[in-house]
Coordinates of C-alpha atoms and ligand atoms in Angstrom, one line a residue:
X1 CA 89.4 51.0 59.4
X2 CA 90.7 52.8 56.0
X3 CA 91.9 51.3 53.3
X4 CA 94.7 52.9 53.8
X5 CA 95.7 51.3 56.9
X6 CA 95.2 47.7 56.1
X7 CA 98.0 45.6 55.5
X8 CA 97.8 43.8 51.9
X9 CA 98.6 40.0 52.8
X10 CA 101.9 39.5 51.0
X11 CA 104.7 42.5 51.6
X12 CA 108.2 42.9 50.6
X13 CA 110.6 45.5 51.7
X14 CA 114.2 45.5 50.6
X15 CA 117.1 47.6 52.6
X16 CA 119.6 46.6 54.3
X17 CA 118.5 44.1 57.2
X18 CA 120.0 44.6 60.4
X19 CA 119.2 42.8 63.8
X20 CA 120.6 40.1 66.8
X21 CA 120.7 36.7 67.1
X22 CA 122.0 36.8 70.6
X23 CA 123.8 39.2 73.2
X24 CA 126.6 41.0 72.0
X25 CA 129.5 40.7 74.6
X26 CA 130.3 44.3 76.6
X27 CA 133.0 46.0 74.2
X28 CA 133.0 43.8 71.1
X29 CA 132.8 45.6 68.1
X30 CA 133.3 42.7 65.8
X31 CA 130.2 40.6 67.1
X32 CA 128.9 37.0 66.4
X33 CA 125.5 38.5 67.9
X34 CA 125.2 41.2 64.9
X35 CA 122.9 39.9 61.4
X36 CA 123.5 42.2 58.9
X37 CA 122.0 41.2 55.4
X38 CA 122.5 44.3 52.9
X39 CA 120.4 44.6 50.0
X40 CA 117.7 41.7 51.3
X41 CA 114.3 41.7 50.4
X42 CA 112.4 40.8 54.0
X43 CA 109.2 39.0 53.5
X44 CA 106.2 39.5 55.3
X45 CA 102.8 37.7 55.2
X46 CA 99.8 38.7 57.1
X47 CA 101.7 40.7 59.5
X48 CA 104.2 38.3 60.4
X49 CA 108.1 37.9 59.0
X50 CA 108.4 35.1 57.0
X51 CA 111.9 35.0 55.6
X52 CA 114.7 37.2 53.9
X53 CA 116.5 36.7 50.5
X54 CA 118.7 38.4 48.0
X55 CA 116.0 37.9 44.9
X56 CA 113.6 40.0 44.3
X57 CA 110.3 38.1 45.3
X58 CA 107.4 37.5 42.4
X59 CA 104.6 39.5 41.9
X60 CA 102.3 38.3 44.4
X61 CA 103.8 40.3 46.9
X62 CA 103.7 44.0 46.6
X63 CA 106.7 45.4 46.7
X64 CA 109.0 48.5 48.7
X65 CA 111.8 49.1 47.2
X66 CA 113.9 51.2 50.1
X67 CA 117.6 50.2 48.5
X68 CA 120.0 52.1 50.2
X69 CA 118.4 52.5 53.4
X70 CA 118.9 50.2 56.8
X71 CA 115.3 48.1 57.6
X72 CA 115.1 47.3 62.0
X73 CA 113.1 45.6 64.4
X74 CA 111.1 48.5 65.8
X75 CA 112.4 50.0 68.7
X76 CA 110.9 49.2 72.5
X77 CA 111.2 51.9 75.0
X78 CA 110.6 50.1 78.3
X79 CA 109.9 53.6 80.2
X80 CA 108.4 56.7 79.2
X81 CA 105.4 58.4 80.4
X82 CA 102.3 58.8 77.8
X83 CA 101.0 62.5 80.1
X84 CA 104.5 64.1 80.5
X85 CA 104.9 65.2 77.0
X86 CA 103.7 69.0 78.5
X87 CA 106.6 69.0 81.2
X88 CA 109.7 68.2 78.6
X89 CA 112.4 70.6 78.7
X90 CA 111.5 72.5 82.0
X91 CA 114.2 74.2 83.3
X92 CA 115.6 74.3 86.7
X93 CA 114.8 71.5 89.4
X94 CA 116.2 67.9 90.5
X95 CA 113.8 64.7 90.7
X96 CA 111.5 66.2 93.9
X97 CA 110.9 69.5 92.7
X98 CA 110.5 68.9 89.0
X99 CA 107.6 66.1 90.5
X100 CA 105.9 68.5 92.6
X101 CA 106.6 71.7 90.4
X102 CA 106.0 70.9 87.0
X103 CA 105.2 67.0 86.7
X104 CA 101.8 66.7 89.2
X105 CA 100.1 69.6 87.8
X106 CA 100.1 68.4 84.5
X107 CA 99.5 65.0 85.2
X108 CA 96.1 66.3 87.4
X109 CA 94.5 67.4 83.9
X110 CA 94.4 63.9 82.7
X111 CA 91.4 63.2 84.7
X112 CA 89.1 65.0 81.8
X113 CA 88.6 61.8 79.4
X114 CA 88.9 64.4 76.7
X115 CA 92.1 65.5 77.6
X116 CA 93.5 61.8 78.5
X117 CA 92.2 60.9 74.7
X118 CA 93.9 63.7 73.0
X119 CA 96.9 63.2 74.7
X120 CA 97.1 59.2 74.5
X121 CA 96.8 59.6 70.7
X122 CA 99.1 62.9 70.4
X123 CA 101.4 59.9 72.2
X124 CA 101.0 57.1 70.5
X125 CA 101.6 58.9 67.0
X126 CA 104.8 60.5 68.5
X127 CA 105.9 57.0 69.7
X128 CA 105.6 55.7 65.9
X129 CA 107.1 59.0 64.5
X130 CA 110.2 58.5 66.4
X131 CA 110.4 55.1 65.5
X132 CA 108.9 53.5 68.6
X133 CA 106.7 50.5 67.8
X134 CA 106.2 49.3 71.3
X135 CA 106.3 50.5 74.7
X136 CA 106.3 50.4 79.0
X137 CA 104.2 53.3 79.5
X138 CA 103.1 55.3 82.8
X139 CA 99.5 56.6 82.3
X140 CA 98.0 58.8 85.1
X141 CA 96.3 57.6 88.7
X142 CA 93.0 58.2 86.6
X143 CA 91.6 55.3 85.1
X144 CA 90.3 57.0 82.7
X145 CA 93.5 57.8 81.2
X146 CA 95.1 54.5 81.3
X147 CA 91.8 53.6 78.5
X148 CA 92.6 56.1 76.7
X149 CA 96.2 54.9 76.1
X150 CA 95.3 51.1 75.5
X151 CA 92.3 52.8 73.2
X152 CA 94.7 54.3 71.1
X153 CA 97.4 51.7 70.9
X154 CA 94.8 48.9 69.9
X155 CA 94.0 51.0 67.4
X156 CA 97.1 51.1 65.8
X157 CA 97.7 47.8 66.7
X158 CA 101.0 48.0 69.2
X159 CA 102.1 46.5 71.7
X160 CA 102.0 48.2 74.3
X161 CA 102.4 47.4 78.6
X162 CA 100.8 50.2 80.5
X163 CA 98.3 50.7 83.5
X164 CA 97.1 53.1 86.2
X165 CA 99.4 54.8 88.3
X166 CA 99.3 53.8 92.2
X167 CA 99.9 57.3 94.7
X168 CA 97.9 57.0 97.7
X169 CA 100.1 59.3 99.7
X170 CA 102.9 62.3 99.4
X171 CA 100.9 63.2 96.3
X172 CA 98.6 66.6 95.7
X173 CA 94.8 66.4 95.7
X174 CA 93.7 65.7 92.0
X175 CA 96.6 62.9 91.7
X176 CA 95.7 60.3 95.0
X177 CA 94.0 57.3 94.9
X178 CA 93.2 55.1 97.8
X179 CA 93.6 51.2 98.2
X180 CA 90.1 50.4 97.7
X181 CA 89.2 52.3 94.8
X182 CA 92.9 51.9 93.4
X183 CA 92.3 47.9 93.4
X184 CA 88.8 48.4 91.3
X185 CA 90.5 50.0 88.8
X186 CA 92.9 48.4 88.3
X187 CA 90.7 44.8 88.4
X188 CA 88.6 46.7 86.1
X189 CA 91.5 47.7 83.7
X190 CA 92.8 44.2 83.9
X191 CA 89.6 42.8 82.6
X192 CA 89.0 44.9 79.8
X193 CA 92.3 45.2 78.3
X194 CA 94.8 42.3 79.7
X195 CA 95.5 40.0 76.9
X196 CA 93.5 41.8 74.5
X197 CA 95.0 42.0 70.9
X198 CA 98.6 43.2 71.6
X199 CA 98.0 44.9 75.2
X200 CA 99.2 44.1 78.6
X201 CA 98.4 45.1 82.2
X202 CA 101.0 46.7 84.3
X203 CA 100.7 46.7 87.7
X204 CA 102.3 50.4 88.5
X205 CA 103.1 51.6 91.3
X206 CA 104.9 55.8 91.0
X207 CA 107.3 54.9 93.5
X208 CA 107.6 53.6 96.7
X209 CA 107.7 57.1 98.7
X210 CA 103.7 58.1 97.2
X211 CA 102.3 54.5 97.8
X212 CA 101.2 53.5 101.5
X213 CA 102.8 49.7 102.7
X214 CA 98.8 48.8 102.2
X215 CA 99.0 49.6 99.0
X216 CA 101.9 48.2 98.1
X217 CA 101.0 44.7 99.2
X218 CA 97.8 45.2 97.1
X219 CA 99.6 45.7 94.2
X220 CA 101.9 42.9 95.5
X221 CA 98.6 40.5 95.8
X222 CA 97.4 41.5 92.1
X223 CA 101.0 40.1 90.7
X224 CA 100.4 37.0 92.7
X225 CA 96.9 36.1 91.7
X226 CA 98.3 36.6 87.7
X227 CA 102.1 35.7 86.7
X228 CA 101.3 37.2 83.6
X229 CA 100.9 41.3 84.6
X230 CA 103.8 43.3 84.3
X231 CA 105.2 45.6 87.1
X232 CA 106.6 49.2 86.4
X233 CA 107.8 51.3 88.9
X234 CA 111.0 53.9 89.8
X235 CA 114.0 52.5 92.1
X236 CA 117.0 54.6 93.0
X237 CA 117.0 57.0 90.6
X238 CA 118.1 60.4 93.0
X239 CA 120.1 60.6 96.2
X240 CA 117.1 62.8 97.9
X241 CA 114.9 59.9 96.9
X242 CA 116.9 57.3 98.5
X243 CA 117.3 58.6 101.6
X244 CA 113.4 59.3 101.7
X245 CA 112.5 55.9 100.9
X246 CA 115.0 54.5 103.8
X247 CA 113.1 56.7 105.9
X248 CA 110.0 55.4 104.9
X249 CA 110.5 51.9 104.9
X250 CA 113.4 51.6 107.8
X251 CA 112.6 47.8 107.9
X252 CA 114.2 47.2 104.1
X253 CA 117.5 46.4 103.5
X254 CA 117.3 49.0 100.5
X255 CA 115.0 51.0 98.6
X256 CA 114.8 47.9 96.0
X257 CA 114.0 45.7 98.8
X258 CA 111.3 47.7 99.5
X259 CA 109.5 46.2 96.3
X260 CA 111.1 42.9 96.7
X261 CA 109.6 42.5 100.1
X262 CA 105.8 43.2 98.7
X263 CA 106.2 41.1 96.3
X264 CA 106.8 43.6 93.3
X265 CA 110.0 42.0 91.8
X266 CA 109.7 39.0 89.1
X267 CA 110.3 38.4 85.6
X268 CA 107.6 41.1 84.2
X269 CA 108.8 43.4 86.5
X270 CA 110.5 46.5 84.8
X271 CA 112.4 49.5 87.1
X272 CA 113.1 52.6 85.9
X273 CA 117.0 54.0 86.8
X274 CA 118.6 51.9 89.7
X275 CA 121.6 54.4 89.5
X276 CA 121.9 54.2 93.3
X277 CA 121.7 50.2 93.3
X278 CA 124.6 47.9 95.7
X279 CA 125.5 44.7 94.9
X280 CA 122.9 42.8 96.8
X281 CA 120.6 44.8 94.9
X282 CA 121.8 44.1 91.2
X283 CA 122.2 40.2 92.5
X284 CA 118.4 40.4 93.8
X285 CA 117.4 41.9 90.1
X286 CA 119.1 38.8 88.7
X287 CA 117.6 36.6 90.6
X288 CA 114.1 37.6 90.3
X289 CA 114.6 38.2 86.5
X290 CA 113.3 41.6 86.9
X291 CA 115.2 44.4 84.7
X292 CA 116.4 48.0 84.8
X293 CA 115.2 50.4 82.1
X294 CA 118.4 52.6 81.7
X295 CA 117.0 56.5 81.1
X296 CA 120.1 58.1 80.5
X297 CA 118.5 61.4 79.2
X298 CA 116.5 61.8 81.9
X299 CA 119.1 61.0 84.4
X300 CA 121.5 63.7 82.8
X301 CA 118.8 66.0 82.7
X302 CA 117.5 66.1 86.0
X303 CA 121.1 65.2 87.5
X304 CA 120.2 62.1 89.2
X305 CA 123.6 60.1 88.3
X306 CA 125.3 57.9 86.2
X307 CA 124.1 54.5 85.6
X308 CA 126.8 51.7 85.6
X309 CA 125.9 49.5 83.4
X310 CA 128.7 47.2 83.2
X311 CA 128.0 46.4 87.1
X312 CA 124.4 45.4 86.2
X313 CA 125.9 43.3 83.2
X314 CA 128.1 41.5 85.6
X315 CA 125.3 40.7 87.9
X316 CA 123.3 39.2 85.0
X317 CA 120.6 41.7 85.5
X318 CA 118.7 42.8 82.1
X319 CA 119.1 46.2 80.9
X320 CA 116.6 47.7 78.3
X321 CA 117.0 51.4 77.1
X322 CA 114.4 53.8 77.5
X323 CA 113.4 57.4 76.6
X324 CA 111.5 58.6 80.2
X325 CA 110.3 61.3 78.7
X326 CA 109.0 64.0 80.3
X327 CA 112.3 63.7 82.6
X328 CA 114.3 62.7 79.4
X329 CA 114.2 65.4 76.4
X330 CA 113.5 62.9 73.3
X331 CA 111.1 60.3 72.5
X332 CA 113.8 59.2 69.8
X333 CA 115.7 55.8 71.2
X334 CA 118.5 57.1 68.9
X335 CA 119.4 60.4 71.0
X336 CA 118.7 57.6 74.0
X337 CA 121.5 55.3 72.8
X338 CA 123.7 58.3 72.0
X339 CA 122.7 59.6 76.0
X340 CA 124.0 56.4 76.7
X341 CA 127.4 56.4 75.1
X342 CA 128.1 59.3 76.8
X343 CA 127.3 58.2 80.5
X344 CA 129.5 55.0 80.0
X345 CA 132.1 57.1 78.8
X346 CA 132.5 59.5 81.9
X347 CA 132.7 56.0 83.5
X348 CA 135.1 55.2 81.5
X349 CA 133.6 52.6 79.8
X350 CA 132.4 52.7 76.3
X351 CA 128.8 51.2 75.0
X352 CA 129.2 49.6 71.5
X353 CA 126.3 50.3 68.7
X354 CA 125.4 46.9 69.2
X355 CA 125.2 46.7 72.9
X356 CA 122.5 49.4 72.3
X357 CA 121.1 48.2 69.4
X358 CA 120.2 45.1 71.4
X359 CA 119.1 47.0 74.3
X360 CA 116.6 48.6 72.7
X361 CA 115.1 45.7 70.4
X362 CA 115.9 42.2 70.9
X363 CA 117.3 42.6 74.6
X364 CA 114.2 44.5 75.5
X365 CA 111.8 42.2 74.3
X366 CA 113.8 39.1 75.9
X367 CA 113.6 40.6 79.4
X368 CA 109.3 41.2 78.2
X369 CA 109.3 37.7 77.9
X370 CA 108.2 38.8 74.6
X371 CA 111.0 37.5 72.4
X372 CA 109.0 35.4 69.7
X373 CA 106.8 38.5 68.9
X374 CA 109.4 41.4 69.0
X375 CA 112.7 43.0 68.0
X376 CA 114.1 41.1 65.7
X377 CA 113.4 40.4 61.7
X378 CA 113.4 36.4 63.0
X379 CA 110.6 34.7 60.3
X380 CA 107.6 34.0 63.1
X381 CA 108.0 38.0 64.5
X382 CA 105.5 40.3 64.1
X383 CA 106.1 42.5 61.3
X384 CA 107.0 45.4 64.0
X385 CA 109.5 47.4 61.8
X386 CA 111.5 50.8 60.9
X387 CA 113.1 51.7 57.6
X388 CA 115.8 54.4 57.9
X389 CA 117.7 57.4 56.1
X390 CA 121.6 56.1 56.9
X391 CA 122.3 59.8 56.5
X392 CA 119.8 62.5 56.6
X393 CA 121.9 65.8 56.0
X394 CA 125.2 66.5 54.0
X395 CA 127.8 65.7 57.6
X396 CA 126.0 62.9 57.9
X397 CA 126.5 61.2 54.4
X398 CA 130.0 62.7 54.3
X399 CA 130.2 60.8 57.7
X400 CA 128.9 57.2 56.1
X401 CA 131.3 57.7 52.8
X402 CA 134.5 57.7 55.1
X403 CA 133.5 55.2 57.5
X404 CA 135.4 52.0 57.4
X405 CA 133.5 48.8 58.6
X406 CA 130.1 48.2 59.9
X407 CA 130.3 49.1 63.7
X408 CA 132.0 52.0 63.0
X409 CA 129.6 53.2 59.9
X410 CA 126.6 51.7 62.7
X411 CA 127.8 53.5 65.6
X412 CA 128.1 57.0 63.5
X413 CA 124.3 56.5 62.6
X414 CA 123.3 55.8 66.0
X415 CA 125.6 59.0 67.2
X416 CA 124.7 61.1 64.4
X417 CA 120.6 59.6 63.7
X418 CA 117.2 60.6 65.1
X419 CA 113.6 61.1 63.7
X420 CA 114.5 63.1 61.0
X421 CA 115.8 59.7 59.4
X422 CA 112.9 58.1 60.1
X423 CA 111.4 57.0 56.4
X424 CA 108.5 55.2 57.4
X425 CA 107.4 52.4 60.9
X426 CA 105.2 49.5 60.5
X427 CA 103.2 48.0 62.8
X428 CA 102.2 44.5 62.4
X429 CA 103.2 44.9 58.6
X430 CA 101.1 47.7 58.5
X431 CA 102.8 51.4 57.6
X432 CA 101.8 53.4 60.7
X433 CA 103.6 56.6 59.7
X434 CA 105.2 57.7 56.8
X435 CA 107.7 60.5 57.0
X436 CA 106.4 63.8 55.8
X437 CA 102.5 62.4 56.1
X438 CA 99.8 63.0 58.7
X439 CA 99.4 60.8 61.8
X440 CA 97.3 57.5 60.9
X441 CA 95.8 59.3 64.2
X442 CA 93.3 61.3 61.4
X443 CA 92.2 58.5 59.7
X444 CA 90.7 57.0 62.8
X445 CA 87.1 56.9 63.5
Ligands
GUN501 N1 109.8 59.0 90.2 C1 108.4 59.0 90.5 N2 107.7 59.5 89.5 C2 108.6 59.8 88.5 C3 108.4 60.4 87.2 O1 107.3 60.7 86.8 N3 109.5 60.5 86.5 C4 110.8 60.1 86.9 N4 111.8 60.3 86.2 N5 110.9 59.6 88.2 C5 109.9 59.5 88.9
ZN502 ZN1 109.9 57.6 84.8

């Protein structure tokens, strides 16, 4: 590895610290949950957080003076999808069509290993750049490109949950698998990447209209043999969709029952949307621990629905926050949590900074079961971490001078933020992009 890239033992950066130490409550702006330290110094030794103070530390740490800027956990997006970064933006079509017209074709060209490499890094980098530090990620059906992905976040040393897509059915030629081969790659996968440095296998299955019954209770029989694999998969994100699924599987209750009866919902199980959810469907999530990753730009974009997030919140069922691009438009978790706002509110409801603040950091990495490593500046974490521009244009700073009290000076960065702002993400305690610089992707062997 360069020089460059190696993290000296003893760091300290000083901004103004801001993370949870528990759930905010739905609506409350002044919060117990919030830690906000301005003008800290936050310690970091070999990678991991040690502690926070006010003094500035001796000289045998090396030191980043960022006064004046905001220091988080680094963001988790608990859905996006590493191959659709081709298809963002494309105009026109609902959740089928935009599939079948747009999102298969380009997912087909990740069976060349050149292309799935190229791609995983072009991701990876665009993860960090936006201020991403880990992720739930689709790869392809190919094996090949589900590597390429854990390739390139092991060498940037994320964390980062992804796997091979299962589509044995409904799906073009180039982009099915079958339940034989399907279960060697993914045993395969498993085995060379499943615990290794800051990886994770996810069992994942498209959704349950392009997988077969037999190959959902294959993928249910790999989450049995290992408690410790994730799950990712789609549930009740589009109203043409739902009705398909039902017509699929008449023998469910509902289309989450579907993956609940194969044995596909538990506490590493993460599904995307679950806008067309009933009750007995948000009490099942609770139950099982499993957890919704709210896409609110994707659902606005393709015009699947609005989310109700309260409802899940009543049910005690985890909500994390998450980009979906290529259906959303933006890796940036910033736009997300704006997205967000905006779908509570034509519910009438309104989403506090902090609600997504903790959605997207210490939430997310709770419902992981991955709460002592990420998304918070807790002493023990990994050094996982993002240092911010408060304001990066003239409204903006304008907008920050009049502000009175944190939430609302908070919620106007959130609003108003995105990459732009971005200063600089570290990984582990190591800087793995720096605003204005090339991706640590060049410096790679
Ligand atoms: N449902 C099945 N596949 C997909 C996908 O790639 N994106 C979204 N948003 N929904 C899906
Ligand atoms: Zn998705």
């Amino acid at each position: 590895m360069n020089s460059a890239t190696v993290s000296p033992e003893r760091i300290a950066l000083r901004g103004d610290l801001l993370d949870f130490v528990a759930e905010p409550g739905w609506g409350e702006v002044d919060s117990a949950a919030v830690r906000f330290r301005p003008d800290h110094w936050l310690l970091v030794d070999n990678g991991r957080i040690v502690g926070a103070q006010t003094q500035a530390p001796d000289a045998g740490w090396e030191r980043h003076d960022h006064a004046g800027k905001l220091i988080l956990p680094g963001f988790i997006d608990s859905h996006v999808h590493m191959p659709q970064l081709d298809v963002i933006a494309s105009y026109g079509t609902e959740l089928l069509d935009w599939l079948n017209t747009y999102t298969f074709p380009a997912e087909a060209r990740f069976a060349d290993p050149a292309h799935s490499q190229a791609g995983a890094n072009l991701f990876v980098d665009a993860l960090l750049a936006h201020g991403t530090t880990a992720a739930v990620v689709f790869a392809t059906t190919h094996k090949v490109s589900a590597d390429a992905l854990f390739r390139a976040a092991q060498q940037r040393g994320m964390r980062m949950i992804t796997g091979k897509v299962l589509q044995d059915r409904h799906s073009p030629d180039g982009l099915r698998d079958d339940v034989i081969q399907a279960e060697r790659d993914c045993v395969e996968l498993i085995e060379r990447w499943h615990g290794v440095d800051r990886l994770a296998y996810a069992v994942t299955v498209r959704f349950a209209p392009t997988s077969t019954p037999a190959q959902l209770a294959m993928a249910g029989a790999l989450c049995a043999a290992d408690a410790s694999l994730y799950l990712q998969t789609h549930v009740a994100e589009n109203r043409a969709e739902v009705a398909w699924a039902r017509e699929l599987f008449p023998e469910a209750r509902s289309y989450l029952d579907v993956y609940a009866r194969a044995g596909l919902l538990h506490r590493r199980s993460v599904l995307a949307h679950g806008i067309w959810l009933d009750d007995a469907d948000r009490a099942a999530l609770h139950a099982s621990g499993a957890q919704i990753a709210h896409s609110p730009s994707s659902n606005l974009f393709l015009g699947s629905g609005l989310f109700d997030w309260r409802a899940a919140l009543a049910a005690g069922a985890a909500v994390s926050l998450a980009s979906d691009v290529g259906g959303g438009t933006s890796l940036s978790l910033l736009r997300t949590m704006g997205d967000a706002y905006k779908v509570q509110a034509m519910a009438g409801q309104r989403l506090t900074a902090w609600k997504a603040l903790h959605a997207a950091t210490r939430g997310a990495a709770q419902a992981l079961q991955l709460g002592d490593e990420i998304g918070s500046l807790e002493a023990g974490r990994v050094a996982d971490l993002c240092i911010w521009d408060w304001a990066a244009d003239p409204v903006a700073t304008r907008r920050m001078q009049v502000a009175r009290g944190l939430h609302e000076r908070v919620f106007a960065w959130v609003t108003m933020a995105d990459d732009r702002n971005l200063v600089a993400a570290f990984v582990a305690g190591v800087p793995r992009h720096r605003r204005g610089e090339p991706a640590v992707r060049s410096q790679l062997a």
